Short mmCIF file of C-alpha atoms in Angstrom, two decimals:
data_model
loop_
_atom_site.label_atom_id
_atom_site.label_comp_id
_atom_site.label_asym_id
_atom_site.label_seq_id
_atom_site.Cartn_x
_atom_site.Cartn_y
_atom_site.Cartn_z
CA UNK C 1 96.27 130.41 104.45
CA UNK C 2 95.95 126.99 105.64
CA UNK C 3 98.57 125.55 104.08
CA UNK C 4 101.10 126.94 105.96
CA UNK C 5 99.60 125.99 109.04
CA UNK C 6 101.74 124.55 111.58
CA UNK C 7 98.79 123.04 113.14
CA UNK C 8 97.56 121.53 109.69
CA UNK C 9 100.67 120.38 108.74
CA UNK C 10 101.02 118.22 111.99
CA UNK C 11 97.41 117.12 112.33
CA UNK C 12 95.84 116.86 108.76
CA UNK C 13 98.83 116.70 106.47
CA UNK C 14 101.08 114.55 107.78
CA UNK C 15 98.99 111.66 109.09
CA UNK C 16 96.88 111.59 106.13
CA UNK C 17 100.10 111.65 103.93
CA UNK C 18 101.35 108.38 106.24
CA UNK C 19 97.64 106.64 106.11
CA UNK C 20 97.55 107.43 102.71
CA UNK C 21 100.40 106.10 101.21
CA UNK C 22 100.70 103.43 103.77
CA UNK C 23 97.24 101.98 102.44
CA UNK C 24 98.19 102.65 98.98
CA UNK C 25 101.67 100.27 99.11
CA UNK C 26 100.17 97.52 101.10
CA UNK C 27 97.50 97.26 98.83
CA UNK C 28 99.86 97.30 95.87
CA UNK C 29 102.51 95.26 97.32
CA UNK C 30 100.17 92.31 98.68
CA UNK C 31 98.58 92.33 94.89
CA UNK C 32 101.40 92.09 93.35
CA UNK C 33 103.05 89.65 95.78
CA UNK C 34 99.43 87.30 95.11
CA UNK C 35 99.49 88.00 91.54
CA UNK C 36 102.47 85.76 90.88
CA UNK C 37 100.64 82.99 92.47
CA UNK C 38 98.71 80.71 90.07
CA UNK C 39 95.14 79.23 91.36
CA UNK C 40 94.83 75.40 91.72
CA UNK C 41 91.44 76.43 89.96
CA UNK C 42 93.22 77.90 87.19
CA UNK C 43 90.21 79.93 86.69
CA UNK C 44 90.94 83.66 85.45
CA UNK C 45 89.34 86.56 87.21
CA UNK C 46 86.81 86.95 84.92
CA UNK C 47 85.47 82.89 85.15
CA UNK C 48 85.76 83.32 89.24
CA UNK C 49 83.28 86.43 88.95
CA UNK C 50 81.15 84.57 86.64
CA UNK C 51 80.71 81.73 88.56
CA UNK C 52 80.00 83.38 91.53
CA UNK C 53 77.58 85.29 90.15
CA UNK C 54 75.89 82.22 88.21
CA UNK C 55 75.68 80.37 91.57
CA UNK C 56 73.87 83.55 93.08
CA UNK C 57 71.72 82.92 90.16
CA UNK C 58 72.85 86.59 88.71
CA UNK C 59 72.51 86.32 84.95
CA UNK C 60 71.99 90.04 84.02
CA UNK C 61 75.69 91.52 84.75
CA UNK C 62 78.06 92.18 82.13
CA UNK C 63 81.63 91.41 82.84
CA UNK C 64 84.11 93.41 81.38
CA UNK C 65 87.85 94.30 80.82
CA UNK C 66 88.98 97.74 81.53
CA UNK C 67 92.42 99.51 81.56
CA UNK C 68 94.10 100.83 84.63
CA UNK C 69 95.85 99.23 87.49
CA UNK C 70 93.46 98.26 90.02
CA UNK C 71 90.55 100.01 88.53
CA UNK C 72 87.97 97.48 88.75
CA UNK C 73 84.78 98.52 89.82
CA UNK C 74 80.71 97.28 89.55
CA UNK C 75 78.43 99.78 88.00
CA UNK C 76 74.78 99.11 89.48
CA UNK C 77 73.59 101.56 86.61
CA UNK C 78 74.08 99.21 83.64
CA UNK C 79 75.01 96.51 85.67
CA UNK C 80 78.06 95.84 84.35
CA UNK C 81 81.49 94.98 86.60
CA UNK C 82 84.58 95.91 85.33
CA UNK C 83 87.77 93.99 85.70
CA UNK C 84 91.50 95.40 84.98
CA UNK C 85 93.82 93.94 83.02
CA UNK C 86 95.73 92.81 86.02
CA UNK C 87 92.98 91.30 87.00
CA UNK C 88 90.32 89.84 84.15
CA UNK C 89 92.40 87.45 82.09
CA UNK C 90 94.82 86.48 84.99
CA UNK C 91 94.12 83.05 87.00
CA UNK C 92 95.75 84.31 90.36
CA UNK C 93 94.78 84.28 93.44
CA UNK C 94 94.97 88.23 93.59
CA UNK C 95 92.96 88.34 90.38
CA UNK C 96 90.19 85.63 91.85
CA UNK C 97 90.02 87.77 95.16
CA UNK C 98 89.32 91.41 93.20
CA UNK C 99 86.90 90.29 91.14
CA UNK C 100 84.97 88.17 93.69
CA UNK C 101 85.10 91.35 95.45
CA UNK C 102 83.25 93.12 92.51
CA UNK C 103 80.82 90.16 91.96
CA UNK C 104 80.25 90.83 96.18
CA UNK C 105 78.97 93.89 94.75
CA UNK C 106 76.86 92.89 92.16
CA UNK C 107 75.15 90.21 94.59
CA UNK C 108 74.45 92.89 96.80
CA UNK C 109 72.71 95.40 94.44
CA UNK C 110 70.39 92.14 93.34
CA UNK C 111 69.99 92.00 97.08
CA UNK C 112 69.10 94.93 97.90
CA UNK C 113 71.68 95.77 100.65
CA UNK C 114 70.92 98.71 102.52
CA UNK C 115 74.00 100.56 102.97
CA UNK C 116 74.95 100.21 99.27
CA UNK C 117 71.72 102.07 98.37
CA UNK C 118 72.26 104.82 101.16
CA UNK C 119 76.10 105.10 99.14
CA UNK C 120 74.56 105.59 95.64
CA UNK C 121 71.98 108.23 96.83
CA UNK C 122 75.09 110.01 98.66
CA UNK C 123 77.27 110.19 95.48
CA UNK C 124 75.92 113.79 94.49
CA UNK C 125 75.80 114.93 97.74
CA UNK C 126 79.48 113.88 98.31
CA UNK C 127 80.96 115.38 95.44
CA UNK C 128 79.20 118.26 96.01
CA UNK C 129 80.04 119.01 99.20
CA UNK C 130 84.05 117.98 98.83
CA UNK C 131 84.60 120.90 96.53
CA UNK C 132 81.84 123.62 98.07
CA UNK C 133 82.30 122.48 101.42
CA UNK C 134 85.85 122.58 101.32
CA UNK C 135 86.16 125.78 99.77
CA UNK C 136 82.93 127.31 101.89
CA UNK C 137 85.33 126.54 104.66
CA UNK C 138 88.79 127.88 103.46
CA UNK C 139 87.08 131.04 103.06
CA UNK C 140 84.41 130.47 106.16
CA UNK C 141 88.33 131.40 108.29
CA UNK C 142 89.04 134.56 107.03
CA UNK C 143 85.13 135.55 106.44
CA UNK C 144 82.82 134.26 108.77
CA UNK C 145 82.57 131.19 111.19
CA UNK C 146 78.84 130.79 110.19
CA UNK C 147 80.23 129.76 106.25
CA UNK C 148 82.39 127.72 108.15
CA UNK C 149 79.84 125.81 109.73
CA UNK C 150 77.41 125.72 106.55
CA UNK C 151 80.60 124.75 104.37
CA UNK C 152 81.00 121.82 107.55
CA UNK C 153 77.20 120.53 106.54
CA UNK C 154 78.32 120.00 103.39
CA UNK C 155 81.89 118.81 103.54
CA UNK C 156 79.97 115.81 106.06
CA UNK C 157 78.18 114.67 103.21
CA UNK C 158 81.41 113.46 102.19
CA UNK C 159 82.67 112.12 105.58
CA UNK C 160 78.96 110.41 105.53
CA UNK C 161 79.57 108.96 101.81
CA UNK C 162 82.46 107.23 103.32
CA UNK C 163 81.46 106.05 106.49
CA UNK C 164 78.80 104.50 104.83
CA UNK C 165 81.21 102.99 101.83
CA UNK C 166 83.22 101.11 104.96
CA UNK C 167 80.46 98.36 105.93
CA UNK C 168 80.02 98.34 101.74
CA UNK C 169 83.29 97.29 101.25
CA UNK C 170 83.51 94.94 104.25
CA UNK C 171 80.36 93.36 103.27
CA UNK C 172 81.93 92.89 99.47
CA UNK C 173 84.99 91.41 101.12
CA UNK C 174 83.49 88.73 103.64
CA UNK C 175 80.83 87.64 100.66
CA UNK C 176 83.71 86.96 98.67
CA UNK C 177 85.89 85.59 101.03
CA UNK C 178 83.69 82.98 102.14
CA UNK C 179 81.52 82.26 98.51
CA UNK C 180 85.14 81.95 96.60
CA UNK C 181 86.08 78.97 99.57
CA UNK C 182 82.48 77.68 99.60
CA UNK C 183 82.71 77.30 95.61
CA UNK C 184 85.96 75.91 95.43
CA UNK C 185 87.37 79.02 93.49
CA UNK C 186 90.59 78.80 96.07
CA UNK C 187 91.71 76.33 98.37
CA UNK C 188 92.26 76.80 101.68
CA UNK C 189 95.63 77.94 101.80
CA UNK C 190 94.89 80.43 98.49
CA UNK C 191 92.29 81.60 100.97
CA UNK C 192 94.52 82.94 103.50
CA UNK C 193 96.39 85.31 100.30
CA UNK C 194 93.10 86.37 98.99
CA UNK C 195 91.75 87.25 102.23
CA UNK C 196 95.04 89.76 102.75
CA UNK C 197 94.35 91.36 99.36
CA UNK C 198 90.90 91.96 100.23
CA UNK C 199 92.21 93.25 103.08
CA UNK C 200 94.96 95.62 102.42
CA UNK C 201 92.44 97.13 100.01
CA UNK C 202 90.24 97.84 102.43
CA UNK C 203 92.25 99.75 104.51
CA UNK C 204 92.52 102.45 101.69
CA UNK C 205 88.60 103.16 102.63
CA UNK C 206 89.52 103.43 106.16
CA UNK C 207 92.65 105.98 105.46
CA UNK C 208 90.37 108.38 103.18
CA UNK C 209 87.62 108.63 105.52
CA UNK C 210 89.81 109.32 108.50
CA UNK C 211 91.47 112.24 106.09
CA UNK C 212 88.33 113.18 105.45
CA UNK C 213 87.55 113.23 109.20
CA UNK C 214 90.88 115.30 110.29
CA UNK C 215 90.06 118.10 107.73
CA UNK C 216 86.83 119.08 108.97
CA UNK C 217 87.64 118.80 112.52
CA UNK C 218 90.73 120.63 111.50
CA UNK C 219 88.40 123.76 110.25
CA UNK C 220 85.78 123.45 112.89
CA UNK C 221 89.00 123.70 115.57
CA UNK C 222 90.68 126.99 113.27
CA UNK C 223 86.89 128.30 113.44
CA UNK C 224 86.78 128.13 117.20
CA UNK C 225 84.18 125.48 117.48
CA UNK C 226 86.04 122.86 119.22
CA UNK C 227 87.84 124.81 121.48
CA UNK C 228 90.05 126.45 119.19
CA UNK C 229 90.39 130.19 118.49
CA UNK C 230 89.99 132.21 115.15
CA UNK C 231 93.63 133.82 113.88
#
């Protein structure tokens, strides 16, 4: 029913489409535009990550290669951080800025940063509540407004797992930004095209919580509890 919404179409749809891919070409555009630019270091991805993590006195992570584009991640189960292809083996700036990124991770975990143990505890929650929720909701409009609101408690488990992923990612970001410069990893001026990476990425975290956002205050409006009425 929803999908042929006028009002979903202009308010959920269409700005998350825009955010969406917007986040998703920068991000791709300003890696590939840093990937053809060779460190002075001539460190790969990999070595940066390892170095940073050596100097944070980190011995117990696993660095790895991975396929995908862009799929590098940090696993604080096994401790293990995962570099791409794009990413692992290449000595460019774009490569040295991901994987610091990852190893900004890694240091936090052996930290202990708050809000990255607040996102792992979420994880379930999340998932559980964007497929319920979101579903609990759908049907919540032709049904009942009170499933709408108890599919809304668990569709902002999601909205909460990404709220909380923002200052994660930031943190990742500024660790590695200013450890890679500290280190020597980049010079100044490599600094200034790492830092854009880091980011463009970012604002893919910051387009897929605001979707998440616009949907449920989409179906709390269709429910009639923001003002809106039922159809």
């Amino acid at each position: 029913m929803f999908m042929f919404d006028t009002t979903y179409l202009l308010l959920v749809t269409a700005p998350v489409l825009l955010m969406s891919l917007g986040a998703s070409w920068l991000t791709k555009s300003t890696f590939k535009r840093y990937s053809r630019v060779r460190s002075r270091s001539g460190m790969t991805g990999a070595q940066a990550a390892q170095a940073m993590l050596e100097r944070a006195g980190i011995r117990d992570v696993k660095i790895i290669p991975v396929n995908g584009f862009l799929s590098d991640h940090y696993n604080p189960t096994n401790k293990t951080l995962a570099l791409s292809e794009a990413t692992y083996g290449s000595p460019s700036v774009a490569a040295i800025g991901v994987a610091c990124h990852e190893a900004g991770h890694a240091i936090q975990h052996a930290t202990s940063y708050g809000p990255l143990a607040i996102r792992s505890f979420l994880v379930k929650p999340a998932g559980i509540g964007s497929q319920i929720g979101l579903y609990m909701m759908m049907f919540g409009l032709m049904l009942s407004q009170s499933l709408v609101v108890f599919g809304a408690i668990l569709f902002s488990a999601t909205l909460l797992f990404q709220l909380v992923t923002l200052p994660v990612e930031f943190d990742a970001s500024a660790r590695a930004k200013r450890l890679a410069l500290e280190q020597g990893l980049v010079s100044r001026e490599e600094h200034q095209g790492m830092s854009k990476v880091l980011n463009a990425a970012a604002l893919t975290y910051v387009a897929a919580a605001a979707s998440t956002l616009l949907t449920l205050l989409y179906f709390l409006f269709r429910a009639g509890l923001l003002g809106g009425r039922r159809d």
